[in-house]
Short mmCIF file of C-alpha atoms and ligand atoms in Angstrom, two decimals:
data_model
loop_
_atom_site.label_atom_id
_atom_site.label_comp_id
_atom_site.label_asym_id
_atom_site.label_seq_id
_atom_site.Cartn_x
_atom_site.Cartn_y
_atom_site.Cartn_z
CA MET A 24 98.59 58.61 103.60
CA PRO A 25 101.37 60.82 102.14
CA SER A 26 100.42 64.40 101.34
CA HIS A 27 100.24 64.92 97.61
CA PRO A 28 101.00 68.14 95.76
CA PRO A 29 97.99 69.86 94.24
CA LEU A 30 97.19 68.37 90.88
CA LEU A 31 95.57 69.96 87.86
CA LEU A 32 94.43 67.82 84.93
CA ALA A 33 94.06 70.38 82.17
CA ASN A 34 92.75 70.57 78.60
CA ILE A 35 91.08 67.17 78.84
CA GLY A 36 89.70 66.09 75.45
CA GLN A 37 86.84 63.98 76.90
CA LEU A 38 86.23 63.85 80.63
CA LEU A 39 83.88 61.06 81.72
CA THR A 40 82.67 62.34 85.08
CA LEU A 41 80.13 59.55 85.75
CA ARG A 42 78.45 62.14 88.01
CA SER A 43 75.05 60.97 89.14
CA ALA A 44 72.21 62.00 86.89
CA SER A 45 69.73 62.04 89.77
CA ALA A 46 70.02 63.13 93.39
CA SER A 47 69.35 59.64 94.73
CA SER A 48 72.38 57.67 95.72
CA VAL A 49 71.91 54.16 94.35
CA PRO A 50 73.82 51.91 91.94
CA ARG A 51 73.23 52.68 88.27
CA ARG A 52 70.64 50.58 86.47
CA GLY A 53 68.80 50.42 83.16
CA ALA A 54 69.17 53.52 80.99
CA ASP A 55 71.27 55.27 83.69
CA LEU A 56 74.14 52.90 82.86
CA LYS A 57 74.64 54.87 79.66
CA GLN A 58 75.01 58.27 81.34
CA LEU A 59 78.72 59.06 81.42
CA GLY A 60 78.41 62.79 82.21
CA ILE A 61 80.87 63.73 79.46
CA LEU A 62 82.59 67.14 79.39
CA HIS A 63 84.75 68.34 76.51
CA ASP A 64 87.82 70.54 76.98
CA ALA A 65 87.63 70.00 80.72
CA ALA A 66 89.78 70.38 83.82
CA VAL A 67 89.93 68.77 87.25
CA LEU A 68 91.70 70.19 90.29
CA CYS A 69 92.71 68.00 93.21
CA LEU A 70 94.07 68.91 96.64
CA GLY A 71 95.26 66.52 99.34
CA GLY A 72 94.27 63.48 97.30
CA LYS A 73 90.67 64.67 96.83
CA ILE A 74 88.86 66.21 93.89
CA VAL A 75 87.93 69.84 94.57
CA SER A 76 86.74 71.16 91.23
CA VAL A 77 85.46 69.66 87.97
CA GLY A 78 84.24 71.44 84.87
CA THR A 79 85.04 72.75 81.46
CA SER A 80 88.47 74.38 81.32
CA LYS A 81 86.77 77.76 81.64
CA ASP A 82 84.45 76.89 84.50
CA ALA A 83 86.49 74.52 86.64
CA LEU A 84 88.90 77.21 87.74
CA ARG A 85 86.47 80.11 87.99
CA ASP A 86 85.18 79.44 91.49
CA PRO A 87 86.67 82.09 93.88
CA TRP A 88 87.56 79.48 96.53
CA VAL A 89 89.39 77.41 93.92
CA ARG A 90 91.18 80.49 92.53
CA GLU A 91 92.34 81.42 96.01
CA LYS A 92 93.61 77.87 96.68
CA LEU A 93 95.34 77.78 93.32
CA LYS A 94 96.96 81.16 93.84
CA LYS A 95 98.41 80.00 97.14
CA ASN A 96 99.67 76.74 95.65
CA ARG A 97 100.43 77.79 92.09
CA LYS A 98 104.15 77.15 92.39
CA ASN A 99 103.77 73.58 93.51
CA VAL A 100 100.77 72.61 91.41
CA THR A 101 101.52 69.61 89.21
CA GLU A 102 99.80 70.36 85.92
CA ILE A 103 99.16 67.51 83.51
CA ASP A 104 98.18 68.34 79.96
CA CYS A 105 95.50 65.88 78.82
CA SER A 106 94.73 67.37 75.43
CA GLY A 107 93.44 64.86 72.93
CA LYS A 108 92.99 62.28 75.71
CA VAL A 109 90.15 60.65 77.58
CA VAL A 110 90.11 60.92 81.38
CA LEU A 111 87.77 58.76 83.45
CA PRO A 112 87.52 57.54 87.05
CA GLY A 113 90.16 54.93 87.82
CA PHE A 114 88.66 51.48 87.30
CA VAL A 115 87.26 49.70 90.35
CA ASP A 116 88.14 46.02 89.92
CA SER A 117 85.74 44.56 92.45
CA HIS A 118 86.69 40.86 92.12
CA THR A 119 90.27 39.54 92.09
CA HIS A 120 92.20 36.60 93.56
CA PRO A 121 95.81 37.85 93.52
CA VAL A 122 97.33 35.66 96.28
CA PHE A 123 98.68 32.66 94.38
CA VAL A 124 102.15 31.46 93.51
CA GLU A 125 102.15 29.67 90.15
CA PRO A 126 100.13 29.86 86.95
CA ARG A 127 98.11 26.65 86.28
CA LEU A 128 99.60 25.61 82.97
CA VAL A 129 98.66 21.92 83.15
CA ASP A 130 94.98 22.86 83.56
CA PHE A 131 95.37 25.23 80.61
CA GLU A 132 96.68 22.46 78.36
CA LYS A 133 94.16 19.88 79.59
CA ARG A 134 91.33 22.25 78.78
CA ILE A 135 92.68 22.84 75.31
CA GLU A 136 92.58 19.06 74.88
CA GLY A 137 88.88 19.10 75.85
CA ALA A 138 88.62 18.68 79.64
CA SER A 139 86.05 20.85 81.44
CA TYR A 140 86.69 23.07 84.52
CA GLU A 141 84.82 20.55 86.69
CA GLU A 142 86.64 17.51 85.23
CA ILE A 143 89.99 19.17 85.85
CA ALA A 144 88.99 19.96 89.44
CA ALA A 145 87.76 16.36 90.01
CA ALA A 146 91.12 15.04 88.75
CA GLY A 147 93.05 17.06 91.36
CA GLY A 148 93.62 20.19 89.29
CA GLY A 149 91.72 23.41 89.75
CA ILE A 150 91.69 25.48 92.93
CA ARG A 151 93.07 22.61 95.09
CA SER A 152 96.23 22.42 93.01
CA SER A 153 97.12 26.01 93.94
CA LEU A 154 96.97 25.34 97.70
CA GLU A 155 100.37 23.78 98.31
CA GLY A 156 102.24 26.70 96.80
CA VAL A 157 100.49 29.22 99.02
CA ARG A 158 100.71 27.09 102.17
CA LYS A 159 104.48 26.74 101.74
CA ALA A 160 105.18 30.30 100.58
CA ALA A 161 106.83 32.92 102.76
CA LYS A 162 104.54 35.88 103.41
CA ALA A 163 107.08 38.21 101.78
CA ASP A 164 106.91 36.20 98.56
CA LEU A 165 103.11 36.35 98.50
CA THR A 166 103.29 40.09 99.20
CA ALA A 167 105.62 40.52 96.21
CA LYS A 168 103.19 38.60 93.96
CA VAL A 169 100.25 40.75 95.06
CA LEU A 170 102.23 43.96 94.63
CA THR A 171 103.30 42.99 91.11
CA ALA A 172 99.65 42.40 90.21
CA LEU A 173 98.54 45.70 91.77
CA ARG A 174 101.18 47.62 89.82
CA ASP A 175 100.20 45.89 86.61
CA MET A 176 96.55 46.72 87.29
CA ALA A 177 97.44 50.39 87.83
CA ALA A 178 99.31 50.42 84.53
CA HIS A 179 96.00 49.44 82.89
CA GLY A 180 93.96 52.13 84.66
CA THR A 181 92.79 50.41 87.85
CA THR A 182 92.97 52.37 91.11
CA THR A 183 90.72 50.34 93.45
CA VAL A 184 91.02 46.58 93.81
CA GLU A 185 89.11 44.03 95.84
CA ALA A 186 91.60 41.27 96.73
CA LYS A 187 90.58 37.86 98.02
CA SER A 188 92.47 35.21 99.94
CA GLY A 189 91.35 31.67 99.08
CA TYR A 190 94.32 29.61 97.92
CA GLY A 191 95.53 28.58 101.38
CA LEU A 192 92.39 27.18 103.01
CA THR A 193 93.92 26.64 106.44
CA LEU A 194 93.53 29.20 109.21
CA GLU A 195 97.21 30.02 109.09
CA SER A 196 97.55 30.31 105.32
CA GLU A 197 94.35 32.32 104.88
CA LEU A 198 95.52 34.83 107.50
CA LYS A 199 98.96 34.86 105.86
CA SER A 200 97.29 35.60 102.51
CA LEU A 201 95.29 38.47 104.02
CA GLU A 202 98.45 39.85 105.65
CA ALA A 203 100.18 39.71 102.27
CA ILE A 204 97.29 41.73 100.80
CA GLN A 205 97.60 44.23 103.65
CA GLN A 206 101.37 44.58 103.23
CA ALA A 207 101.18 44.94 99.45
CA SER A 208 98.42 47.53 99.72
CA ALA A 209 100.53 49.60 102.13
CA ARG A 210 103.12 49.87 99.35
CA TRP A 211 100.65 50.81 96.59
CA PRO A 212 99.02 54.23 96.28
CA GLY A 213 95.65 52.86 95.18
CA THR A 214 92.92 51.46 97.42
CA VAL A 215 92.67 47.76 98.26
CA VAL A 216 89.61 46.10 99.78
CA PRO A 217 90.52 42.76 101.39
CA THR A 218 88.13 39.80 101.32
CA LEU A 219 88.34 36.50 103.18
CA LEU A 220 87.52 33.63 100.80
CA GLY A 221 88.17 30.76 103.19
CA ALA A 222 85.13 29.09 101.60
CA HIS A 223 86.65 28.79 98.12
CA VAL A 224 86.52 25.01 97.93
CA VAL A 225 86.55 22.19 100.49
CA PRO A 226 90.23 21.20 100.86
CA LYS A 227 90.95 17.50 100.38
CA GLU A 228 91.66 16.89 104.10
CA PHE A 229 87.96 17.67 104.67
CA GLN A 230 86.44 15.91 101.69
CA GLY A 231 83.30 14.10 102.79
CA CYS A 232 83.05 16.24 105.95
CA SER A 233 82.66 19.73 104.59
CA GLN A 234 80.70 20.79 107.70
CA LYS A 235 83.87 20.48 109.78
CA TYR A 236 85.64 22.80 107.37
CA VAL A 237 82.74 25.28 107.38
CA GLU A 238 83.08 25.41 111.16
CA ILE A 239 86.73 26.37 110.85
CA VAL A 240 85.74 29.12 108.43
CA CYS A 241 82.97 30.37 110.77
CA LYS A 242 84.57 29.89 114.16
CA GLU A 243 88.24 30.57 113.43
CA MET A 244 88.91 32.31 110.11
CA ILE A 245 86.09 34.86 110.21
CA PRO A 246 86.51 35.88 113.87
CA GLN A 247 90.29 36.23 113.55
CA ALA A 248 90.18 38.10 110.24
CA ALA A 249 87.56 40.45 111.71
CA ARG A 250 89.35 41.00 115.01
CA ARG A 251 92.64 41.75 113.26
CA LYS A 252 90.88 43.93 110.66
CA LEU A 253 92.38 41.89 107.87
CA ALA A 254 89.16 41.63 105.83
CA ARG A 255 86.25 43.88 105.03
CA PHE A 256 84.21 41.23 103.20
CA VAL A 257 83.59 37.51 103.43
CA ASP A 258 83.07 35.67 100.14
CA ALA A 259 81.96 32.09 99.47
CA PHE A 260 81.96 30.00 96.28
CA CYS A 261 78.39 28.70 96.34
CA ASP A 262 78.04 26.11 93.58
CA LYS A 263 78.14 22.41 92.82
CA GLY A 264 81.59 21.06 93.70
CA ALA A 265 82.10 23.93 96.17
CA PHE A 266 79.79 25.07 99.03
CA ALA A 267 76.08 24.29 99.38
CA PRO A 268 73.52 27.08 99.87
CA GLU A 269 73.00 26.10 103.55
CA GLU A 270 76.75 26.23 104.17
CA THR A 271 76.94 29.61 102.45
CA GLU A 272 74.15 30.88 104.72
CA GLN A 273 76.09 29.71 107.79
CA ILE A 274 79.17 31.54 106.52
CA PHE A 275 77.17 34.71 105.85
CA ALA A 276 75.64 34.55 109.32
CA ALA A 277 79.10 34.23 110.90
CA ALA A 278 80.33 37.19 108.85
CA GLU A 279 77.36 39.25 109.99
CA ARG A 280 78.00 38.35 113.64
CA HIS A 281 81.54 39.65 113.28
CA GLY A 282 80.63 42.85 111.48
CA LEU A 283 81.87 41.86 108.03
CA ASN A 284 79.94 42.43 104.81
CA VAL A 285 79.25 39.55 102.44
CA ARG A 286 79.51 38.74 98.74
CA ALA A 287 79.45 35.41 96.90
CA HIS A 288 80.50 33.58 93.77
CA MET A 289 77.05 32.64 92.58
CA GLY A 290 75.59 30.94 89.50
CA GLN A 291 78.92 30.27 87.79
CA LEU A 292 78.36 26.58 87.06
CA SER A 293 74.74 26.04 88.14
CA GLU A 294 71.69 27.93 89.35
CA THR A 295 71.13 28.55 93.08
CA ALA A 296 68.01 30.20 94.50
CA LEU A 297 69.07 33.63 95.79
CA GLY A 298 66.14 34.33 98.15
CA PRO A 299 67.67 32.92 101.35
CA PHE A 300 70.76 35.15 101.02
CA LEU A 301 69.07 38.49 100.52
CA ARG A 302 68.52 39.09 104.24
CA PHE A 303 72.32 39.44 104.55
CA HIS A 304 72.28 42.32 102.01
CA PRO A 305 75.17 40.96 99.95
CA ALA A 306 77.15 43.74 98.31
CA SER A 307 77.43 41.59 95.20
CA PHE A 308 76.71 38.24 93.57
CA ASP A 309 79.50 37.47 91.13
CA HIS A 310 79.52 35.49 87.84
CA MET A 311 75.72 35.07 87.54
CA ASP A 312 75.84 32.93 84.40
CA HIS A 313 72.86 30.99 85.78
CA VAL A 314 69.98 32.78 87.48
CA SER A 315 66.19 32.35 87.39
CA ASP A 316 63.74 34.97 86.09
CA ALA A 317 62.21 35.27 89.56
CA ASP A 318 65.62 35.99 91.11
CA VAL A 319 66.45 38.54 88.40
CA ALA A 320 63.22 40.34 89.29
CA SER A 321 63.92 40.30 93.03
CA LEU A 322 67.55 41.39 92.57
CA ALA A 323 66.36 44.40 90.59
CA LYS A 324 64.61 45.59 93.77
CA THR A 325 67.81 45.47 95.86
CA ASP A 326 71.15 47.30 95.86
CA THR A 327 73.01 44.00 95.48
CA VAL A 328 75.16 44.31 92.39
CA ALA A 329 75.55 41.51 89.82
CA THR A 330 79.26 41.49 89.07
CA LEU A 331 79.95 39.93 85.69
CA VAL A 332 83.41 38.50 84.97
CA PRO A 333 83.56 37.63 81.26
CA GLY A 334 87.33 36.98 81.45
CA ALA A 335 86.47 33.63 83.09
CA ASN A 336 84.12 32.62 80.27
CA TYR A 337 86.68 33.69 77.68
CA PHE A 338 89.58 31.84 79.30
CA LEU A 339 87.55 28.66 79.85
CA GLY A 340 86.73 28.75 76.13
CA MET A 341 83.00 28.92 76.76
CA GLN A 342 80.44 29.69 74.09
CA ASP A 343 78.05 31.21 76.61
CA TYR A 344 78.51 34.37 78.61
CA PRO A 345 76.36 35.82 81.41
CA ASN A 346 73.23 37.36 79.96
CA ALA A 347 74.02 40.99 80.71
CA ARG A 348 71.17 42.35 78.58
CA ARG A 349 68.59 40.35 80.50
CA LEU A 350 69.96 41.65 83.82
CA ILE A 351 70.29 45.28 82.68
CA ASP A 352 66.93 45.38 80.99
CA ALA A 353 65.28 43.99 84.14
CA GLY A 354 66.87 46.77 86.24
CA VAL A 355 69.62 44.82 88.02
CA ALA A 356 72.70 46.91 88.85
CA VAL A 357 75.58 45.37 86.92
CA ALA A 358 79.35 45.72 87.49
CA LEU A 359 82.31 44.33 85.57
CA ALA A 360 85.50 42.90 87.09
CA THR A 361 88.52 40.89 85.93
CA ASP A 362 88.24 37.92 88.37
CA TYR A 363 92.05 37.87 88.12
CA ASN A 364 93.06 34.32 89.19
CA PRO A 365 95.30 31.49 87.96
CA GLY A 366 92.53 29.05 87.01
CA THR A 367 89.82 30.84 85.12
CA SER A 368 90.89 34.41 84.40
CA PRO A 369 94.58 35.25 84.36
CA THR A 370 94.12 38.87 83.32
CA ILE A 371 94.52 42.08 85.29
CA SER A 372 93.05 44.20 82.49
CA MET A 373 89.73 45.97 83.04
CA PRO A 374 89.73 47.21 79.42
CA MET A 375 89.93 43.55 78.36
CA ALA A 376 86.96 42.66 80.61
CA MET A 377 85.08 45.63 79.11
CA SER A 378 85.94 44.59 75.57
CA LEU A 379 84.55 41.09 76.24
CA ALA A 380 81.43 42.64 77.78
CA CYS A 381 80.87 44.61 74.59
CA THR A 382 81.61 41.89 72.06
CA HIS A 383 80.16 38.85 73.88
CA MET A 384 77.56 40.29 76.24
CA LYS A 385 76.28 43.12 74.03
CA MET A 386 76.88 45.82 76.59
CA SER A 387 77.48 49.19 74.99
CA PRO A 388 80.88 50.84 75.61
CA ALA A 389 79.12 53.39 77.85
CA GLU A 390 77.44 50.65 79.91
CA ALA A 391 80.77 48.84 80.23
CA ILE A 392 82.47 51.98 81.55
CA THR A 393 79.76 52.60 84.15
CA ALA A 394 79.94 48.94 85.20
CA ALA A 395 83.74 49.16 85.57
CA THR A 396 83.73 52.35 87.63
CA ILE A 397 80.80 53.60 89.71
CA ASN A 398 78.97 50.26 89.88
CA GLY A 399 82.22 48.53 90.84
CA ALA A 400 82.42 51.06 93.66
CA TRP A 401 78.87 50.15 94.70
CA ALA A 402 79.86 46.47 94.68
CA LEU A 403 82.50 47.34 97.28
CA LYS A 404 80.30 49.73 99.29
CA LEU A 405 82.71 52.52 98.34
CA ALA A 406 80.49 54.61 96.09
CA GLU A 407 80.77 57.61 98.41
CA ARG A 408 84.47 57.87 97.64
CA LYS A 409 85.11 56.07 94.37
CA GLY A 410 83.87 55.53 90.85
CA SER A 411 83.05 59.06 89.64
CA ILE A 412 84.80 62.37 89.17
CA GLU A 413 82.95 64.73 91.49
CA PRO A 414 84.12 67.22 94.13
CA GLY A 415 84.79 65.49 97.45
CA LYS A 416 85.64 62.13 95.93
CA ASP A 417 89.10 60.54 95.93
CA ALA A 418 91.44 61.74 93.18
CA ASP A 419 91.50 58.47 91.21
CA PHE A 420 91.89 58.78 87.43
CA ALA A 421 92.79 56.78 84.38
CA VAL A 422 94.11 58.77 81.42
CA PHE A 423 93.79 57.01 78.05
CA ASP A 424 95.67 58.00 74.96
CA VAL A 425 92.56 57.85 72.78
CA ALA A 426 90.27 60.57 71.44
CA ASP A 427 86.95 58.80 72.14
CA TYR A 428 85.97 56.69 75.17
CA ARG A 429 84.62 53.94 72.91
CA GLU A 430 88.20 53.19 71.94
CA ILE A 431 88.90 51.87 75.44
CA PRO A 432 87.08 48.55 74.87
CA TYR A 433 87.71 48.71 71.11
CA TRP A 434 91.53 48.33 71.10
CA PHE A 435 91.62 44.93 72.79
CA GLY A 436 94.85 43.18 73.77
CA THR A 437 96.83 46.40 73.87
CA ASN A 438 97.23 48.95 76.63
CA ARG A 439 96.23 52.52 75.77
CA CYS A 440 96.29 53.75 79.37
CA SER A 441 98.98 56.42 79.48
CA LEU A 442 98.70 57.60 83.09
CA THR A 443 97.04 56.47 86.28
CA ILE A 444 96.52 58.62 89.38
CA ALA A 445 95.37 57.05 92.64
CA ASN A 446 94.44 59.06 95.72
CA GLY A 447 96.15 62.06 94.10
CA ALA A 448 99.44 60.26 93.41
CA VAL A 449 100.73 59.41 89.96
CA THR A 450 100.81 55.63 90.15
CA ALA A 451 101.68 54.44 86.69
CA GLY A 452 102.67 55.70 83.28
CA ALA A 453 104.62 58.81 84.34
O1 NIG B 512 86.02 33.11 90.20
N1 NIG B 512 84.86 30.10 91.02
C1 NIG B 512 85.65 30.20 91.91
N2 NIG B 512 86.77 30.94 91.90
C2 NIG B 512 87.48 31.41 90.75
C3 NIG B 512 88.28 30.34 90.13
C4 NIG B 512 89.44 30.04 90.91
C5 NIG B 512 90.39 29.07 90.29
O2 NIG B 512 90.05 28.28 89.39
O3 NIG B 512 91.51 29.10 90.79
C6 NIG B 512 86.55 32.10 89.79
O4 NIG B 512 86.37 31.71 88.63
FE1 FE B 513 86.41 34.59 91.41
#
């Protein structure tokens, strides 16, 4: 990690600290989702890529230790004037699929003509139609695609990204995809969390014998990705047309044996009982359009986050969106993510996901911000370092050229992020 000059964000119009309202360290739920910890006329000082002091302009710099540090470094402090702007933690986009080669324009047109996601997949479109491009691609070309997406994300305020493989679906091409994620992340100042999604769909070579493919995932992909430290999570698409609950359990068990955490695409197209998966302590269940009342109640008792990805519902032209109010009101910890991918959600914009959450899922702007920052960090098991502006945490910020935080989801389809800082380094907008 390069050493960064000390950084002072000064005269901040509205600072959303997202600092925890209570001492207990758990994902935000219920009424706590609305607590943004707002300070007016605020300042934040960072040293060595970490936040050291946060407060009103008067208070933040009063601490004797901070004054001493500042005095020593005053000459090389980078001071950024944030007057009239909103500063918040960099977004944590906890669900993306950036390793693909081509957009899926034929699927896009077919859907406009009335075909459903499942019909397109059954006719040879969908996830399977992205495989050939990735299998044939040079690693350097995949790396370039991922890096372009990461830079675009940073320009929209994102500083932490979960990035999945899942468009190769052979041992070699899944490892190549994870290596591309690793190489792109080494060239990007933000933080990338790699996930193996070998269980995205059963490739056509294994149609009718999915168990053979699951064995490759469990006995080859997971052990190799773990041994080479290419993935921190294992994901599976558990749904009709993808992997069955029993197969998903096998995949989770293999991940656990190899020391990897688990997450799953769950309830996107149909309802699956969640009980059998809870013993693996999944960091997150993602999509969650379909979930039973009993499972909502049991999820509310766990730290498993429900990650909602309304970009997919929007892009598939759906009338229905995940029922965020039902989840929040029952006490489930909810996060928001883009689900950036070529089939269902070709957007890198967290503000767009937040805007959809407000307009279509009736989340308040404050709830959407919490879901896109600290709860995203919980969904990646990174809440100790990410998702709020508190001393000791990583210096990750999004600066928006708006006077009021509610404008972030309000101005949809346009980018009001004027500066992004990741791990203390100015990443975009300078
Ligand atoms: O999250 N549901 C599975 N995976 C993606 C879609 C991937 C694709 O269509 O390429 C999703 O929506
Ligand atoms: Fe996804």
